[in-house]
Coordinates of C-alpha atoms in Angstrom, one line a residue:
M1 CA -24.6 35.4 69.9
K2 CA -26.0 38.6 70.3
K3 CA -24.5 39.2 73.4
I4 CA -21.9 37.8 74.0
L5 CA -20.7 39.7 70.7
G6 CA -21.6 42.9 72.1
I7 CA -19.3 42.5 74.5
L8 CA -16.3 43.0 71.4
L9 CA -17.0 46.3 71.1
F10 CA -15.6 47.6 74.5
P11 CA -13.4 49.3 74.0
L12 CA -9.9 47.6 73.6
L13 CA -6.5 49.5 74.0
L14 CA -4.6 47.5 71.8
A15 CA -0.7 47.5 73.5
S16 CA 1.9 48.8 70.5
C17 CA 4.1 46.2 67.9
E18 CA 6.0 46.5 64.8
L19 CA 2.2 46.5 62.9
D20 CA 1.3 50.1 63.4
H21 CA -2.7 49.4 63.6
T22 CA -6.4 51.6 65.0
P23 CA -8.5 49.1 67.0
N24 CA -11.1 48.0 64.5
N25 CA -13.6 47.8 67.2
E26 CA -13.3 51.7 67.1
M27 CA -13.4 51.7 63.8
T28 CA -17.2 52.2 62.0
S29 CA -18.2 51.2 58.6
G30 CA -18.2 54.8 56.9
E31 CA -15.0 55.8 57.9
L32 CA -13.0 53.0 56.6
E33 CA -15.4 53.7 53.0
K34 CA -14.4 57.4 53.8
N35 CA -10.9 56.4 54.6
P36 CA -9.5 53.4 52.3
Q37 CA -6.0 53.5 54.0
S38 CA -7.8 53.1 57.8
A39 CA -8.8 49.6 56.1
V40 CA -4.4 48.3 56.8
Y41 CA -4.5 50.0 60.0
S42 CA -7.0 47.9 61.0
T43 CA -6.6 45.6 59.0
N44 CA -3.5 45.1 61.7
G45 CA -5.0 45.2 64.5
N46 CA -6.6 42.5 63.6
Y47 CA -3.0 40.8 63.3
A48 CA -1.7 42.4 66.7
M49 CA -4.8 40.7 68.6
F50 CA -3.6 36.9 68.5
K51 CA -0.5 38.4 70.6
D52 CA -1.9 41.2 72.3
Y53 CA -2.9 41.3 75.8
L54 CA -6.5 42.6 75.6
E55 CA -9.3 43.8 78.4
Y56 CA -10.9 40.8 79.4
N57 CA -14.8 40.7 81.9
G58 CA -12.2 44.1 82.3
T59 CA -9.5 42.4 82.9
V60 CA -5.8 42.8 81.8
Y61 CA -3.4 40.3 82.9
F62 CA -0.1 39.0 80.9
G63 CA -0.1 35.1 79.5
N64 CA -3.6 36.4 78.6
S65 CA -3.0 35.9 74.4
Y66 CA -4.4 34.2 71.9
I67 CA -1.2 32.6 71.1
R68 CA -0.1 31.1 73.9
H69 CA -4.2 29.6 74.7
Y70 CA -4.0 27.9 71.5
F71 CA -0.5 26.3 71.7
Q72 CA -1.2 24.3 74.7
M73 CA -5.2 23.6 74.4
A74 CA -3.5 22.2 71.1
E75 CA -0.9 20.5 72.5
F76 CA -1.2 19.5 75.8
H77 CA -4.4 16.7 74.6
G78 CA -1.6 15.3 73.0
D79 CA 1.4 12.5 73.7
C80 CA 4.6 15.3 73.1
V81 CA 4.6 17.0 76.1
N82 CA 4.5 15.6 80.4
L83 CA 3.6 18.0 83.2
S84 CA 5.9 17.8 85.8
N85 CA 3.7 19.6 88.5
K86 CA 0.8 20.1 90.0
T87 CA 0.2 23.3 89.4
E88 CA -2.9 26.2 90.5
D89 CA -2.8 27.2 86.4
P90 CA -5.8 25.8 84.2
L91 CA -2.7 23.9 82.0
Y92 CA -3.4 21.6 85.3
D93 CA -7.2 21.5 83.4
E94 CA -6.2 20.8 80.3
M95 CA -3.5 18.4 80.1
C96 CA -5.9 16.1 82.4
Y97 CA -8.9 16.6 80.0
S98 CA -10.6 17.9 83.4
D99 CA -11.3 21.9 81.9
L100 CA -13.5 23.2 83.0
V101 CA -16.1 25.6 81.8
T102 CA -15.3 28.9 84.1
A103 CA -11.2 28.3 82.9
K104 CA -9.5 31.6 81.8
P105 CA -7.8 30.1 78.5
N106 CA -11.4 28.7 77.3
A107 CA -13.2 31.4 77.8
Y108 CA -10.5 34.0 76.6
L109 CA -9.4 31.8 73.7
W110 CA -13.2 31.9 72.3
W111 CA -14.0 34.9 73.1
C112 CA -11.2 36.6 71.4
A113 CA -11.5 34.5 68.0
Y114 CA -15.3 35.6 67.4
H115 CA -13.3 38.5 68.2
I116 CA -10.9 38.8 66.1
I117 CA -13.2 37.8 63.3
Y118 CA -15.8 40.8 63.8
G119 CA -12.8 43.0 62.7
A120 CA -12.5 40.2 60.0
N121 CA -16.1 40.9 59.3
S122 CA -16.0 44.9 59.4
I123 CA -13.0 44.9 57.0
I124 CA -15.3 42.3 54.5
E125 CA -17.8 44.2 55.2
T126 CA -16.5 47.9 53.6
L127 CA -13.3 46.8 51.4
H128 CA -15.4 45.9 48.1
E129 CA -13.7 43.8 45.6
G130 CA -11.9 44.1 42.5
T131 CA -11.1 48.8 43.1
S132 CA -7.1 47.6 43.5
P133 CA -5.2 44.2 43.8
S134 CA -3.4 45.5 46.9
N135 CA -7.4 46.7 48.6
D136 CA -8.5 42.8 47.0
H137 CA -4.8 41.6 49.2
I138 CA -6.2 43.6 52.6
L139 CA -9.1 42.0 52.3
G140 CA -7.7 38.1 51.4
E141 CA -6.0 38.7 54.8
N142 CA -9.3 39.1 56.9
Y143 CA -10.6 36.3 54.7
F144 CA -8.1 34.0 55.8
L145 CA -7.9 35.4 59.6
R146 CA -11.6 34.7 59.5
A147 CA -11.2 31.3 58.2
L148 CA -8.4 30.5 60.5
C149 CA -10.2 30.8 63.7
H150 CA -13.3 28.9 62.7
L151 CA -10.8 26.4 62.2
H152 CA -8.9 26.8 65.4
L153 CA -12.1 27.2 67.0
A154 CA -14.2 24.0 65.7
T155 CA -10.2 21.6 66.0
L156 CA -10.8 22.4 69.5
Y157 CA -14.3 22.6 70.8
A158 CA -16.1 20.3 68.4
K159 CA -15.8 17.1 67.1
P160 CA -13.2 15.6 64.4
Y161 CA -15.3 16.2 61.4
S162 CA -14.3 13.2 60.2
M163 CA -16.5 11.5 63.0
G164 CA -19.6 12.4 61.2
R165 CA -21.2 15.7 59.6
D166 CA -23.9 16.8 61.5
N167 CA -21.7 17.1 64.6
M168 CA -22.4 20.1 66.7
G169 CA -19.4 22.5 65.1
V170 CA -19.1 26.6 66.7
I171 CA -21.3 29.5 65.8
I172 CA -20.8 30.6 62.3
S173 CA -19.8 34.7 62.3
T174 CA -19.7 35.7 58.7
S175 CA -21.5 39.6 58.9
T176 CA -21.4 42.3 61.4
D177 CA -24.2 42.0 62.4
V178 CA -24.7 39.2 65.3
E179 CA -28.1 37.6 65.1
S180 CA -27.0 34.0 65.4
H181 CA -26.2 32.4 68.1
V182 CA -26.8 29.1 67.1
R183 CA -24.1 26.2 67.3
A184 CA -23.9 25.2 62.9
S185 CA -22.5 21.9 62.0
I186 CA -19.3 21.1 61.7
G187 CA -19.8 20.2 58.4
D188 CA -21.2 23.0 57.8
T189 CA -18.5 24.9 59.8
Y190 CA -15.8 23.1 57.5
D191 CA -17.8 24.2 54.2
Q192 CA -17.9 28.3 55.3
I193 CA -14.0 27.7 56.2
V194 CA -12.9 26.3 53.2
K195 CA -15.1 28.7 51.3
D196 CA -13.3 31.5 52.7
L197 CA -9.6 30.2 51.8
I198 CA -10.4 29.9 48.0
K199 CA -11.4 32.7 47.8
A200 CA -8.5 34.2 50.2
A201 CA -5.8 33.1 48.0
D202 CA -8.0 34.0 44.9
L203 CA -8.6 37.9 46.5
M204 CA -4.2 37.4 47.0
K205 CA -3.3 36.0 43.6
E206 CA -1.7 38.8 42.6
D207 CA -0.5 41.5 44.5
E208 CA 2.3 40.6 46.7
S209 CA 3.0 44.0 47.8
R210 CA 2.5 43.5 51.1
V211 CA 4.1 40.4 52.1
T212 CA 7.7 41.6 53.8
N213 CA 7.5 39.1 55.8
H214 CA 5.2 36.1 56.9
G215 CA 3.7 38.4 59.8
Y216 CA 1.4 38.6 56.6
A217 CA -1.0 36.4 55.6
S218 CA -1.1 35.4 51.2
R219 CA -2.0 32.9 48.5
D220 CA 0.7 30.3 49.8
A221 CA -1.1 30.5 53.7
A222 CA -4.5 30.1 52.3
L223 CA -3.8 27.8 50.5
G224 CA -1.4 25.6 52.5
L225 CA -4.1 26.0 55.3
L226 CA -7.2 24.8 52.7
S227 CA -4.9 22.1 52.7
R228 CA -5.1 20.8 56.2
V229 CA -9.1 21.5 56.4
Y230 CA -9.2 19.0 53.1
L231 CA -7.4 16.9 55.0
Y232 CA -9.1 16.6 57.9
R233 CA -12.1 16.5 55.7
E234 CA -10.7 13.1 54.6
E235 CA -10.7 14.7 50.6
N236 CA -7.5 14.0 50.1
D237 CA -7.4 14.5 46.0
K238 CA -8.2 17.3 47.3
V239 CA -4.6 17.8 49.1
I240 CA -3.0 16.5 46.8
E241 CA -4.6 19.2 44.2
T242 CA -3.3 22.2 46.3
V243 CA -0.5 21.7 47.1
N244 CA 1.1 20.4 43.7
T245 CA -0.7 24.0 42.8
M246 CA 0.7 25.3 45.7
L247 CA 4.2 23.3 44.7
A248 CA 4.3 24.4 40.7
G249 CA 7.0 22.5 39.6
A250 CA 9.0 22.6 42.6
T251 CA 10.9 19.7 44.1
P252 CA 9.5 19.8 48.9
L253 CA 13.3 20.3 49.7
S254 CA 13.3 23.1 48.0
K255 CA 10.4 24.1 50.0
L256 CA 11.3 23.3 53.2
D257 CA 14.0 25.4 55.4
P258 CA 17.8 24.3 54.8
D259 CA 18.9 24.0 58.6
P260 CA 16.3 22.5 60.3
T261 CA 18.4 23.5 64.2
T262 CA 17.9 27.4 63.8
Y263 CA 14.6 27.1 61.5
F264 CA 12.2 27.9 64.8
T265 CA 14.6 31.4 65.7
R266 CA 13.5 33.4 61.5
T267 CA 10.0 32.1 61.2
L268 CA 9.6 35.4 59.7
T269 CA 11.9 35.6 57.0
S270 CA 12.7 31.4 56.6
P271 CA 10.7 31.0 52.9
E272 CA 9.3 27.2 54.9
T273 CA 7.3 29.4 57.0
L274 CA 4.1 30.2 55.1
W275 CA 2.4 32.3 58.3
A276 CA 3.3 33.7 61.9
V277 CA 2.7 35.7 64.8
A278 CA 5.0 37.8 64.4
Q279 CA 6.2 39.1 67.4
V280 CA 9.9 42.1 67.8
A281 CA 12.3 42.2 70.3
G282 CA 12.6 45.1 73.1
T283 CA 8.6 44.9 72.9
E284 CA 6.0 43.6 75.7
D285 CA 6.2 40.7 73.2
S286 CA 9.5 39.5 74.4
Q287 CA 7.6 38.2 77.6
G288 CA 9.9 36.0 80.0
R289 CA 8.0 33.3 82.0
E290 CA 4.5 34.6 79.9
S291 CA 5.7 33.0 75.9
I292 CA 4.5 30.9 75.1
G293 CA 7.7 28.5 75.7
S294 CA 7.7 29.7 78.9
M295 CA 6.5 26.5 80.7
Y296 CA 9.0 24.1 78.4
Y297 CA 12.6 26.3 79.0
T298 CA 14.8 28.4 80.7
P299 CA 18.2 28.9 79.4
D300 CA 20.0 28.7 83.1
E301 CA 20.2 26.2 85.1
K302 CA 17.7 28.7 88.0
G303 CA 15.6 28.4 85.8
Q304 CA 15.2 32.6 85.5
G305 CA 13.6 32.9 82.0
G306 CA 10.9 29.9 82.1
W307 CA 9.5 27.5 84.2
A308 CA 11.0 25.0 82.4
E309 CA 8.1 22.8 83.2
M310 CA 7.1 20.8 81.5
Y311 CA 8.8 17.9 79.4
Y312 CA 9.7 16.0 75.6
T313 CA 7.5 11.9 76.5
D314 CA 9.0 9.3 76.3
P315 CA 7.2 7.8 73.6
L316 CA 7.7 11.2 71.9
R317 CA 11.6 10.5 71.9
L318 CA 11.6 7.1 72.0
R319 CA 11.0 8.5 67.7
L320 CA 13.8 10.4 67.4
K321 CA 16.3 7.6 69.4
R322 CA 15.8 6.0 66.3
F323 CA 18.5 8.2 64.7
P324 CA 21.0 10.0 66.9
E325 CA 21.8 12.4 63.7
D326 CA 18.1 12.9 62.7
L327 CA 18.8 16.9 63.4
R328 CA 15.6 17.8 64.9
N329 CA 17.2 16.1 68.2
S330 CA 18.7 19.5 68.4
Y331 CA 15.0 20.9 69.5
C332 CA 15.6 18.9 72.7
E333 CA 18.3 20.4 75.9
P334 CA 18.2 18.5 78.8
L335 CA 18.7 21.0 81.6
K336 CA 21.3 20.6 83.7
P337 CA 23.1 17.0 82.4
D338 CA 26.0 15.7 84.0
T339 CA 28.8 17.1 82.6
E340 CA 31.4 13.5 83.0
G341 CA 28.3 12.2 80.7
K342 CA 27.0 9.6 84.8
L343 CA 24.4 7.7 82.9
Q344 CA 20.8 6.8 84.0
A345 CA 18.0 4.4 83.4
H346 CA 13.8 5.6 84.6
W347 CA 10.4 3.7 83.7
P348 CA 7.8 5.1 84.8
V349 CA 5.3 3.8 86.4
E350 CA 1.6 3.9 87.2
S351 CA 0.4 4.8 90.9
Q352 CA -2.2 3.0 92.3
N353 CA -3.7 6.6 93.9
K354 CA -5.1 7.7 90.7
D355 CA -4.6 10.9 92.8
A356 CA -0.9 10.6 92.9
F357 CA 2.1 11.5 90.3
R358 CA 2.3 9.1 87.8
L359 CA 6.3 8.8 88.3
N360 CA 9.6 7.1 87.3
E361 CA 11.7 5.0 88.9
I362 CA 15.0 6.7 88.5
R363 CA 18.6 4.1 89.0
N364 CA 21.7 5.1 88.0
V365 CA 23.9 2.7 85.1
V366 CA 26.7 2.4 83.1
K367 CA 27.8 0.8 79.9
T368 CA 30.2 -2.1 80.0
E369 CA 31.2 -3.9 76.9
N370 CA 28.8 -6.3 78.0
G371 CA 25.7 -3.4 78.0
Y372 CA 24.3 -1.7 80.5
R373 CA 24.3 -2.7 84.3
F374 CA 22.6 -1.1 87.1
T375 CA 25.4 0.8 90.3
D376 CA 22.7 0.8 92.2
E377 CA 22.3 -1.4 95.5
D378 CA 18.9 -1.8 95.6
M379 CA 19.7 -2.7 91.5
A380 CA 22.2 -5.9 92.1
G381 CA 20.8 -8.5 90.2
I382 CA 19.1 -6.9 88.0
K383 CA 19.7 -7.8 84.2
I384 CA 19.2 -5.1 81.9
E385 CA 18.6 -6.4 78.3
T386 CA 19.0 -5.2 74.8
R387 CA 16.6 -5.9 72.3
K388 CA 16.7 -4.6 68.2
V389 CA 12.7 -3.9 68.0
N390 CA 12.8 -3.3 64.6
W391 CA 15.0 0.2 63.7
D392 CA 15.3 1.0 68.0
T393 CA 17.7 -0.3 70.3
R394 CA 15.8 -0.9 73.2
H395 CA 16.0 -2.5 76.8
Y396 CA 13.7 -4.4 79.4
I397 CA 13.9 -5.2 83.0
Q398 CA 12.4 -8.2 84.8
W399 CA 11.6 -5.9 88.1
K400 CA 8.6 -6.7 90.8
G401 CA 7.6 -9.6 88.8
E402 CA 6.9 -7.0 85.9
E403 CA 8.8 -6.8 82.4
H404 CA 9.6 -3.0 81.7
E405 CA 10.4 -0.3 78.9
I406 CA 14.1 1.4 80.1
F407 CA 15.0 4.7 78.7
I408 CA 18.7 5.1 79.6
D409 CA 20.2 8.8 79.3
V410 CA 22.8 10.9 80.4
K411 CA 22.2 11.8 84.0
M412 CA 19.7 15.2 84.1
F413 CA 18.2 17.4 86.6
T414 CA 14.6 15.3 87.0
N415 CA 11.5 17.7 88.3
N416 CA 8.8 15.1 89.5
T417 CA 11.6 12.1 88.2
C418 CA 11.0 13.7 84.8
P419 CA 13.4 14.3 83.2
A420 CA 14.6 18.1 81.8
L421 CA 14.2 17.4 78.8
M422 CA 13.3 21.2 77.4
C423 CA 12.0 22.0 73.8
K424 CA 13.3 25.4 72.3
K425 CA 10.9 25.3 69.1
F426 CA 9.9 28.3 70.6
S427 CA 13.2 30.2 72.1
W428 CA 15.9 32.3 70.8
Q429 CA 14.2 34.5 68.7
D430 CA 17.0 37.5 67.8
G431 CA 19.0 35.8 70.6
V432 CA 16.3 36.3 73.2
P433 CA 15.7 33.4 75.1
M434 CA 12.0 33.7 74.9
L435 CA 11.1 34.6 71.8
C436 CA 9.8 33.8 69.5
S437 CA 7.5 34.3 66.3
P438 CA 5.0 31.4 66.6
V439 CA 4.2 29.1 63.4
M440 CA 0.1 28.4 62.7
I441 CA 1.2 27.0 59.0
R442 CA 4.8 26.0 57.3
W443 CA 5.8 23.7 54.0
G444 CA 7.4 21.4 56.4
E445 CA 3.3 20.5 57.0
V446 CA 2.4 20.7 54.0
I447 CA 4.1 18.9 52.9
L448 CA 2.7 15.7 55.1
N449 CA -0.2 16.7 54.3
R450 CA 0.3 15.6 51.0
A451 CA 1.8 12.2 52.1
E452 CA -0.8 11.8 54.4
A453 CA -3.5 12.2 51.3
Y454 CA -1.2 9.9 49.1
A455 CA -1.1 7.5 51.7
K456 CA -5.3 7.6 51.7
T457 CA -5.6 6.8 48.1
G458 CA -3.0 3.2 47.9
Q459 CA -0.1 6.3 46.2
N460 CA 2.5 4.9 48.5
Q461 CA 5.9 5.3 47.2
E462 CA 4.6 8.5 46.4
A463 CA 4.2 9.8 50.1
L464 CA 7.8 7.8 51.3
D465 CA 8.6 10.7 48.5
D466 CA 7.0 13.7 50.4
V467 CA 8.4 11.6 53.6
N468 CA 11.9 11.0 52.9
A469 CA 11.9 15.1 52.3
L470 CA 11.4 15.9 55.4
R471 CA 13.8 13.4 56.3
Q472 CA 16.8 14.4 54.2
R473 CA 16.1 17.8 55.2
A474 CA 16.9 16.8 59.5
G475 CA 20.0 15.1 57.5
L476 CA 18.7 11.1 57.6
S477 CA 20.2 9.3 54.4
G478 CA 20.5 6.0 53.1
D479 CA 18.7 3.8 54.9
A480 CA 17.2 5.8 57.6
L481 CA 15.3 6.5 54.1
Y482 CA 12.0 5.4 53.7
T483 CA 11.0 2.7 51.1
L484 CA 8.1 0.5 50.3
N485 CA 10.9 -1.9 51.1
N486 CA 12.1 -1.2 54.2
Y487 CA 9.3 0.2 55.8
T488 CA 7.9 -2.8 57.3
Q489 CA 10.7 -3.6 59.5
A490 CA 11.2 0.2 60.8
G491 CA 8.1 -1.6 62.3
Y492 CA 4.3 0.2 60.7
E493 CA 1.9 -1.9 59.4
T494 CA 1.3 0.3 56.8
V495 CA 3.0 3.6 54.9
L496 CA 0.0 5.4 56.1
D497 CA 1.5 4.5 60.5
A498 CA 5.2 6.0 58.7
V499 CA 3.8 9.1 57.3
L500 CA 1.6 10.1 61.1
D501 CA 5.1 9.0 63.6
E502 CA 6.6 11.1 60.8
R503 CA 3.9 14.5 61.8
F504 CA 4.3 13.2 65.2
V505 CA 8.1 14.0 66.0
E506 CA 8.6 16.7 62.6
L507 CA 5.4 18.6 64.1
C508 CA 6.3 18.2 67.8
Y509 CA 4.9 21.1 69.9
E510 CA 3.1 22.7 66.7
G511 CA -0.4 21.7 67.9
H512 CA -1.3 18.7 66.0
R513 CA -0.5 15.4 67.6
A514 CA -3.8 15.4 69.5
F515 CA -6.3 16.3 66.3
D516 CA -4.0 13.8 64.1
V517 CA -4.6 11.3 66.1
Y518 CA -8.5 11.6 66.7
R519 CA -9.2 12.3 63.4
N520 CA -7.4 9.1 62.4
K521 CA -10.2 7.8 64.6
R522 CA -7.1 6.0 67.2
K523 CA -6.3 6.2 70.1
L524 CA -3.4 8.3 72.9
D525 CA -1.4 6.2 74.7
R526 CA -0.4 8.4 78.1
R527 CA 0.8 6.5 80.2
F528 CA 3.9 7.9 81.0
A529 CA 5.1 9.9 83.4
G530 CA 4.2 13.6 85.1
V531 CA 0.5 14.3 86.1
Q532 CA -2.3 13.1 83.6
P533 CA -4.0 10.1 83.8
W534 CA -2.8 6.6 83.7
E535 CA -4.7 6.1 80.0
V536 CA -5.4 5.0 76.9
I537 CA -7.8 7.5 75.1
D538 CA -10.5 6.8 72.1
Y539 CA -11.5 9.4 69.3
T540 CA -15.1 8.5 70.8
D541 CA -14.9 10.9 74.2
N542 CA -15.8 13.1 74.8
R543 CA -13.3 14.3 76.9
I544 CA -11.4 15.7 73.5
Q545 CA -13.9 18.9 73.0
Y546 CA -13.1 21.2 74.8
R547 CA -16.1 22.7 77.0
I548 CA -17.6 26.2 75.8
P549 CA -17.0 28.6 78.5
S550 CA -19.5 29.7 80.7
D551 CA -19.6 32.9 79.7
E552 CA -21.3 31.9 76.0
I553 CA -23.5 29.7 77.3
S554 CA -24.9 32.0 79.7
V555 CA -25.6 35.2 77.3
S556 CA -26.9 32.9 74.1
G557 CA -27.7 29.4 75.6
I558 CA -26.1 27.2 72.8
P559 CA -25.2 23.6 73.7
Q560 CA -22.9 23.3 75.9
N561 CA -20.3 19.4 75.7
D562 CA -20.9 17.0 77.6

């Protein structure tokens, strides 16, 4: 640890942005004490490192940012996204659970997280608590950033807390005197995160003058993140208590943005956001094909804005299509849909060659008075059966001796047989198609944190009330809202199942899904078309942890995730 953090002292030229800042590695503790205002600039520098392209191992390259790597590493282990093409980009290995110790995203994120932690530690060691509310707020922001980075490291590079406190966590860094190079237990890692977030919330409780937008941390941001940590630690009563403290008598619905169709274009100013990484139009933040959303979306048919090679999976679409009026369907946009409204059916087929693509079969269909039928000659005589399965309308065929569920959509462009259903959650801030300020913590998640805690403590009505707040905001009403009498009719064995499914839909593409499945000791079914292996992954599979970068192991000798 001493050596790897020594790398952090190399001079950096941080890109200019809306947050004026001084590179924190060039500001000594003595200089910070002589000029307290420099703590503000250095703190802004800590924020900027989440989005800037920093020099790592002598190289700076576009797309090499903390937020891009974090969202991809967190999301690609789930079942919201499929990748339609094989690629030399390391994200291919992330999708396939085959990450390498030399992979650039793994190495950069690990390094950058500790760089931000080092910058936060320099402020924490220098500012004296209690000198003024504004100084305390700055101090609290740095405790928050230190906790956030430790949490990201713990969730990516270690097993879930729910699998046991004694499993290996990550290196805990709470000092600029970087002598320690030991992987702490996951229990001790989470204990430090909780301690920092409680401290952060306490320090930021009196002064909010710095919070001009949600690109800065606040007391509620710290408490919101704390509710997530308590949930991961299975301390459900503390989750409920923390969220109740935050609400202070307000209703969950009052904390949610009233227009979910445009929320992700306004994350910095929306009251739903608790903290987002601020990005600004007209700067390098408008990254085009190097942006977070570049793999998910392009604004034009020729794909000039983004790559648009990763799409909504069938499991996610199945849940969204249950209620066409659900406003969350607006995040999903077909690439080049057929303007005449022609229809196509597709269904995934496991390849006999384990190294081949997992492809969809795609056929043309039409809707008739009696249901749907195929129009392709090779499907003549094959009947499409429509069934009502709980609240879902599903379609099935007998094909090559087996029953297959098929998915019927408007005919659209497909990439290697994957319907190009793009995600817009990281697009269109300030009218710029590839710009966003990605949300790290928001009220939508916090309310669902409490819903899950309620479900796990047997408070089923309260859990469904919280879930229904999200569903009402999404434009659903009447029988589309869950009750104690109808959630089983919707196909759920327990209220917890309903909560986790709502998290699947509400938080898709935001980096929660894989964590939610594995920390609840469940399996993840990834048998859908795409480059990933056709498999069901158990929470005990060691591959759910990313491997520690070889750069770290070579200098500190900490154990690998094997």
